[in-house]
């Protein structure tokens, strides 16, 4: 008893974070609540930039393992794979961090706070950033997000490997134009049924330590200043214990674009009181003024800063704390083990959409004509928000390695007025030479001028900066006409004092010499079709991030070259689609079908449609490979086989070649609906879910969510359901068997059709068709079978009323369990009746 009393009398040890915050001035506190936080020597804090990216690999900080883009990872339908991908990302982030002393200053993209994953619902294929998401379904998105977050943060919540930041909370999915001041008016039903569930799971199940609020407003209030969401829902209802961060400049947008408050001090006060702890940007520099004006109390600033600095302590990078992850070696980046995961992900993400007459797989001895601008483009491999792949393999390169005979023709550009990378058919005998201090350190043949230099060296023996490169070869146009050559450079945009100088010479004539204004120069030449020597010189002294030689050739000779290649081949592999130059975040592009990073038309762009028609007219079998970050509408009858490759990451070319040759059996499933036409969609700016996604679309799609074929066949039998009361889970069981001759993986999918509620429908109500409530990947050898059991929890059974409340209703439930949605492949219906009365579930 005496010892117990003494133990009770011992005061708790002081929290160094609380003590540090208490000793800071108000101005110092405000500085630490901005994403680029300066050093605070008195507190023992080095400078730290909170902004780092890891969407599908550690991004923007040199060499890294580049996984398939997030939408492609979603096509794997494999949460455990997402966990392993997240684990690689966090390992490489720690490896980069551990290469320098723990107390070193950290600039942008060097920290351990990863602003990923993007779990917004991809409600409309026109959104250019949809490629960053896990698709259109809340359940699939939440399941993959939980896996990825757990991989990022590691198994010990007290010692996170890195900190994950699901974004952008909430109701954020385009258009890109106007996003800074866009106001969304979702119905309570759509908010609860579609836009919030993935975030709830990311926090409640994934235990994400951070969350990012979005640019937009909801019902007139900017999300980053919306306490009903950021405080009441996220912290109170979901139990969030971490820190929140704004999207970049979203706090400033509160007064500059939303006009919700007048002036920076009032906007900052609204954001911090509304639940936003950390400001990406500099707007929180106005917090001291907000306190002095009585708009905010200093203890409210303190509470936010304690949450923010506690993250640095728990990461083991401040306040004398240590982390077990500091043992990760600096060399654990792009290792063979990590690259094997990237290849696995690329293989599993490929979706076989069509395979008429069993054209695929192909015999590796088949003579191929590989056609299309997307067949040999580094950007199409890497997508957006990417690192620099160490040894990227494009589709063309992969097919050349796998198949005995491969001819290549670019065939067309991607979209009218949009230049593409000049191919090796036009840039022949290209040699590159890299020099440091006048000494050649690397010389080699290269297929194109397409360099990713974001804090990365172009090859062994070459430093990251401080080198000169020279490329020489022959410019061999496909025919006479007017050619537009484009020097394109992603320039350093933060803390830059200089840019690279570039000289382009053609036929002995200097076409350009100097820097590139705004990163791009377009040059027009008239050619008689004869070959000319070409040379490009780059003096890489800055942190400019890339250099590409693009072109806009005349259409007819390019098309004729492709038709000739197809006629001489046994099979034409036509790689079409989109690119991160056309779809993405706030892009400066406006060409037919595309504006500002979004699409105005979901059809395959006209130049590529003409190319496909011309190749079809040759009568040769066509394998159409769709490389894109979103659904593209096309005529399935134009090809014998169609695959969705997405933006497949560093190993995309290997995965495609393995799949076409049959070494890998495709097992991906669509995470989005492929609609037939833009006219099937509601207005882009309409955030109502009526006629959106497979859950509410009443039309006939090209291919539905969950669709995907295999080189083998699966059968389903003996489906059964076991149900209890309205508050209890339901268990589905089914026997599946591989009835074909090849090993394969089936993605078993369970869909629920709940009983209809008693509310009278109104014109704007979305009508639920069905909802995904469970899935599992099952590998099976030929002739083998397995009983699969899927448990559906009450939230998976629930319906959302018009007022936004969620209930499990009594009555008859219908369940489909199969290899896709009902009517798409094998599967079985079962029914169960839940007794009792309606049960309301917590928000």
PDB file of C-alpha atoms in Angstrom, residues 468-606:
ATOM      1  CA  UNK A 468      27.412  18.626 -69.937  1.00  0.00           C
ATOM      2  CA  UNK A 469      25.625  16.260 -72.278  1.00  0.00           C
ATOM      3  CA  UNK A 470      25.794  16.003 -76.054  1.00  0.00           C
ATOM      4  CA  UNK A 471      23.521  13.872 -78.230  1.00  0.00           C
ATOM      5  CA  UNK A 472      24.352  13.314 -81.895  1.00  0.00           C
ATOM      6  CA  UNK A 473      22.512  11.316 -84.527  1.00  0.00           C
ATOM      7  CA  UNK A 474      20.484  11.543 -87.722  1.00  0.00           C
ATOM      8  CA  UNK A 475      17.072  13.128 -88.084  1.00  0.00           C
ATOM      9  CA  UNK A 476      15.228  10.828 -90.522  1.00  0.00           C
ATOM     10  CA  UNK A 477      11.683  12.102 -91.138  1.00  0.00           C
ATOM     11  CA  UNK A 478       9.072   9.653 -92.456  1.00  0.00           C
ATOM     12  CA  UNK A 479       8.381  11.915 -95.420  1.00  0.00           C
ATOM     13  CA  UNK A 480       8.374  15.495 -96.676  1.00  0.00           C
ATOM     14  CA  UNK A 481       6.372  18.185 -94.918  1.00  0.00           C
ATOM     15  CA  UNK A 482       6.371  20.707 -92.126  1.00  0.00           C
ATOM     16  CA  UNK A 483       7.721  19.487 -88.797  1.00  0.00           C
ATOM     17  CA  UNK A 484       7.503  21.228 -85.461  1.00  0.00           C
ATOM     18  CA  UNK A 485      10.276  20.316 -83.030  1.00  0.00           C
ATOM     19  CA  UNK A 486       9.738  21.073 -79.354  1.00  0.00           C
ATOM     20  CA  UNK A 487      12.344  21.380 -76.613  1.00  0.00           C
ATOM     21  CA  UNK A 488      10.480  20.654 -73.412  1.00  0.00           C
ATOM     22  CA  UNK A 489      11.868  21.030 -69.913  1.00  0.00           C
ATOM     23  CA  UNK A 490      10.307  20.657 -66.470  1.00  0.00           C
ATOM     24  CA  UNK A 491      12.101  23.493 -64.746  1.00  0.00           C
ATOM     25  CA  UNK A 492      13.002  23.784 -61.108  1.00  0.00           C
ATOM     26  CA  UNK A 493      10.185  25.803 -59.564  1.00  0.00           C
ATOM     27  CA  UNK A 494      11.246  26.413 -55.965  1.00  0.00           C
ATOM     28  CA  UNK A 495      14.340  28.289 -54.771  1.00  0.00           C
ATOM     29  CA  UNK A 496      15.852  28.324 -58.280  1.00  0.00           C
ATOM     30  CA  UNK A 497      18.524  30.810 -59.238  1.00  0.00           C
ATOM     31  CA  UNK A 498      19.426  29.489 -62.707  1.00  0.00           C
ATOM     32  CA  UNK A 499      18.208  27.240 -65.505  1.00  0.00           C
ATOM     33  CA  UNK A 500      20.050  24.997 -67.944  1.00  0.00           C
ATOM     34  CA  UNK A 501      21.266  26.182 -71.335  1.00  0.00           C
ATOM     35  CA  UNK A 502      20.399  24.072 -74.375  1.00  0.00           C
ATOM     36  CA  UNK A 503      21.634  24.164 -77.966  1.00  0.00           C
ATOM     37  CA  UNK A 504      19.849  22.328 -80.786  1.00  0.00           C
ATOM     38  CA  UNK A 505      21.484  22.034 -84.209  1.00  0.00           C
ATOM     39  CA  UNK A 506      19.946  20.477 -87.326  1.00  0.00           C
ATOM     40  CA  UNK A 507      21.841  20.099 -90.596  1.00  0.00           C
ATOM     41  CA  UNK A 508      24.573  22.319 -89.229  1.00  0.00           C
ATOM     42  CA  UNK A 509      22.112  25.159 -88.500  1.00  0.00           C
ATOM     43  CA  UNK A 510      21.541  26.305 -84.913  1.00  0.00           C
ATOM     44  CA  UNK A 511      17.811  26.238 -84.220  1.00  0.00           C
ATOM     45  CA  UNK A 512      18.045  27.233 -80.571  1.00  0.00           C
ATOM     46  CA  UNK A 513      20.733  28.299 -78.098  1.00  0.00           C
ATOM     47  CA  UNK A 514      20.100  29.383 -74.512  1.00  0.00           C
ATOM     48  CA  UNK A 515      17.613  28.677 -71.757  1.00  0.00           C
ATOM     49  CA  UNK A 516      13.996  27.682 -72.400  1.00  0.00           C
ATOM     50  CA  UNK A 517      11.518  30.450 -71.576  1.00  0.00           C
ATOM     51  CA  UNK A 518       8.844  28.889 -69.365  1.00  0.00           C
ATOM     52  CA  UNK A 519      10.388  25.495 -70.081  1.00  0.00           C
ATOM     53  CA  UNK A 520       9.418  25.111 -73.732  1.00  0.00           C
ATOM     54  CA  UNK A 521      10.531  26.265 -77.169  1.00  0.00           C
ATOM     55  CA  UNK A 522       8.807  25.270 -80.423  1.00  0.00           C
ATOM     56  CA  UNK A 523      10.734  25.317 -83.704  1.00  0.00           C
ATOM     57  CA  UNK A 524       9.283  24.843 -87.204  1.00  0.00           C
ATOM     58  CA  UNK A 525      11.212  23.317 -90.102  1.00  0.00           C
ATOM     59  CA  UNK A 526      10.288  22.344 -93.655  1.00  0.00           C
ATOM     60  CA  UNK A 527      11.762  19.013 -94.741  1.00  0.00           C
ATOM     61  CA  UNK A 528      12.037  17.312 -98.115  1.00  0.00           C
ATOM     62  CA  UNK A 529      12.168  13.986 -96.298  1.00  0.00           C
ATOM     63  CA  UNK A 530      15.934  13.535 -96.468  1.00  0.00           C
ATOM     64  CA  UNK A 531      18.074  12.673 -93.436  1.00  0.00           C
ATOM     65  CA  UNK A 532      20.083  15.393 -91.696  1.00  0.00           C
ATOM     66  CA  UNK A 533      22.574  15.350 -88.838  1.00  0.00           C
ATOM     67  CA  UNK A 534      21.137  16.509 -85.526  1.00  0.00           C
ATOM     68  CA  UNK A 535      22.878  17.475 -82.299  1.00  0.00           C
ATOM     69  CA  UNK A 536      21.650  18.628 -78.903  1.00  0.00           C
ATOM     70  CA  UNK A 537      23.824  19.974 -76.089  1.00  0.00           C
ATOM     71  CA  UNK A 538      22.732  20.426 -72.478  1.00  0.00           C
ATOM     72  CA  UNK A 539      24.671  22.220 -69.766  1.00  0.00           C
ATOM     73  CA  UNK A 540      23.035  20.809 -66.642  1.00  0.00           C
ATOM     74  CA  UNK A 541      24.024  23.148 -63.806  1.00  0.00           C
ATOM     75  CA  UNK A 542      20.618  23.731 -62.246  1.00  0.00           C
ATOM     76  CA  UNK A 543      17.959  21.574 -60.620  1.00  0.00           C
ATOM     77  CA  UNK A 544      15.789  21.625 -63.721  1.00  0.00           C
ATOM     78  CA  UNK A 545      13.950  18.325 -63.664  1.00  0.00           C
ATOM     79  CA  UNK A 546      13.827  16.946 -67.200  1.00  0.00           C
ATOM     80  CA  UNK A 547      14.563  17.446 -70.869  1.00  0.00           C
ATOM     81  CA  UNK A 548      12.685  15.977 -73.830  1.00  0.00           C
ATOM     82  CA  UNK A 549      12.892  16.417 -77.584  1.00  0.00           C
ATOM     83  CA  UNK A 550       9.293  16.287 -78.837  1.00  0.00           C
ATOM     84  CA  UNK A 551       7.783  16.741 -82.264  1.00  0.00           C
ATOM     85  CA  UNK A 552       4.578  17.383 -84.193  1.00  0.00           C
ATOM     86  CA  UNK A 553       5.116  15.658 -87.564  1.00  0.00           C
ATOM     87  CA  UNK A 554       2.770  15.783 -90.557  1.00  0.00           C
ATOM     88  CA  UNK A 555       0.084  13.118 -90.116  1.00  0.00           C
ATOM     89  CA  UNK A 556       0.131  11.293 -93.460  1.00  0.00           C
ATOM     90  CA  UNK A 557       3.743  10.062 -93.665  1.00  0.00           C
ATOM     91  CA  UNK A 558       3.610   8.975 -90.015  1.00  0.00           C
ATOM     92  CA  UNK A 559       0.420   7.012 -90.656  1.00  0.00           C
ATOM     93  CA  UNK A 560       1.793   5.466 -93.853  1.00  0.00           C
ATOM     94  CA  UNK A 561       4.850   4.247 -91.945  1.00  0.00           C
ATOM     95  CA  UNK A 562       2.597   2.478 -89.425  1.00  0.00           C
ATOM     96  CA  UNK A 563       0.408   0.868 -92.083  1.00  0.00           C
ATOM     97  CA  UNK A 564       3.471  -0.491 -93.861  1.00  0.00           C
ATOM     98  CA  UNK A 565       4.786  -1.954 -90.595  1.00  0.00           C
ATOM     99  CA  UNK A 566       1.434  -3.629 -89.888  1.00  0.00           C
ATOM    100  CA  UNK A 567       1.210  -5.158 -93.373  1.00  0.00           C
ATOM    101  CA  UNK A 568       4.638  -6.738 -92.941  1.00  0.00           C
ATOM    102  CA  UNK A 569       3.786  -8.211 -89.520  1.00  0.00           C
ATOM    103  CA  UNK A 570       1.745 -11.111 -88.230  1.00  0.00           C
ATOM    104  CA  UNK A 571       0.075  -9.127 -85.429  1.00  0.00           C
ATOM    105  CA  UNK A 572      -0.138  -5.387 -84.784  1.00  0.00           C
ATOM    106  CA  UNK A 573       0.231  -4.303 -81.157  1.00  0.00           C
ATOM    107  CA  UNK A 574      -1.187  -0.769 -81.094  1.00  0.00           C
ATOM    108  CA  UNK A 575      -0.416   1.141 -77.902  1.00  0.00           C
ATOM    109  CA  UNK A 576      -2.847   4.045 -77.619  1.00  0.00           C
ATOM    110  CA  UNK A 577      -4.396   6.172 -74.896  1.00  0.00           C
ATOM    111  CA  UNK A 578      -3.534   9.313 -72.973  1.00  0.00           C
ATOM    112  CA  UNK A 579      -0.490  10.654 -71.163  1.00  0.00           C
ATOM    113  CA  UNK A 580       0.433  12.723 -68.094  1.00  0.00           C
ATOM    114  CA  UNK A 581       1.013  15.583 -70.554  1.00  0.00           C
ATOM    115  CA  UNK A 582      -2.721  15.589 -71.272  1.00  0.00           C
ATOM    116  CA  UNK A 583      -4.374  14.511 -68.011  1.00  0.00           C
ATOM    117  CA  UNK A 584      -3.114  15.608 -64.628  1.00  0.00           C
ATOM    118  CA  UNK A 585      -3.037  18.338 -62.022  1.00  0.00           C
ATOM    119  CA  UNK A 586      -3.636  21.910 -63.225  1.00  0.00           C
ATOM    120  CA  UNK A 587      -1.851  21.417 -66.557  1.00  0.00           C
ATOM    121  CA  UNK A 588      -1.235  24.236 -69.005  1.00  0.00           C
ATOM    122  CA  UNK A 589      -2.757  22.391 -71.940  1.00  0.00           C
ATOM    123  CA  UNK A 590      -5.698  23.222 -74.172  1.00  0.00           C
ATOM    124  CA  UNK A 591      -6.109  21.003 -77.224  1.00  0.00           C
ATOM    125  CA  UNK A 592      -9.192  19.234 -78.619  1.00  0.00           C
ATOM    126  CA  UNK A 593     -10.555  16.947 -75.909  1.00  0.00           C
ATOM    127  CA  UNK A 594      -8.414  18.356 -73.097  1.00  0.00           C
ATOM    128  CA  UNK A 595      -8.306  21.522 -71.017  1.00  0.00           C
ATOM    129  CA  UNK A 596      -6.277  22.357 -67.911  1.00  0.00           C
ATOM    130  CA  UNK A 597      -5.476  18.714 -67.149  1.00  0.00           C
ATOM    131  CA  UNK A 598      -9.076  17.502 -67.471  1.00  0.00           C
ATOM    132  CA  UNK A 599     -10.852  15.976 -70.456  1.00  0.00           C
ATOM    133  CA  UNK A 600     -13.790  17.420 -72.312  1.00  0.00           C
ATOM    134  CA  UNK A 601     -14.356  14.191 -74.253  1.00  0.00           C
ATOM    135  CA  UNK A 602     -13.731  10.626 -73.030  1.00  0.00           C
ATOM    136  CA  UNK A 603     -13.339   9.180 -76.542  1.00  0.00           C
ATOM    137  CA  UNK A 604      -9.997   8.034 -77.885  1.00  0.00           C
ATOM    138  CA  UNK A 605      -8.541  11.239 -79.413  1.00  0.00           C
ATOM    139  CA  UNK A 606      -9.077  11.641 -83.142  1.00  0.00           C
TER     140      UNK A 606
END
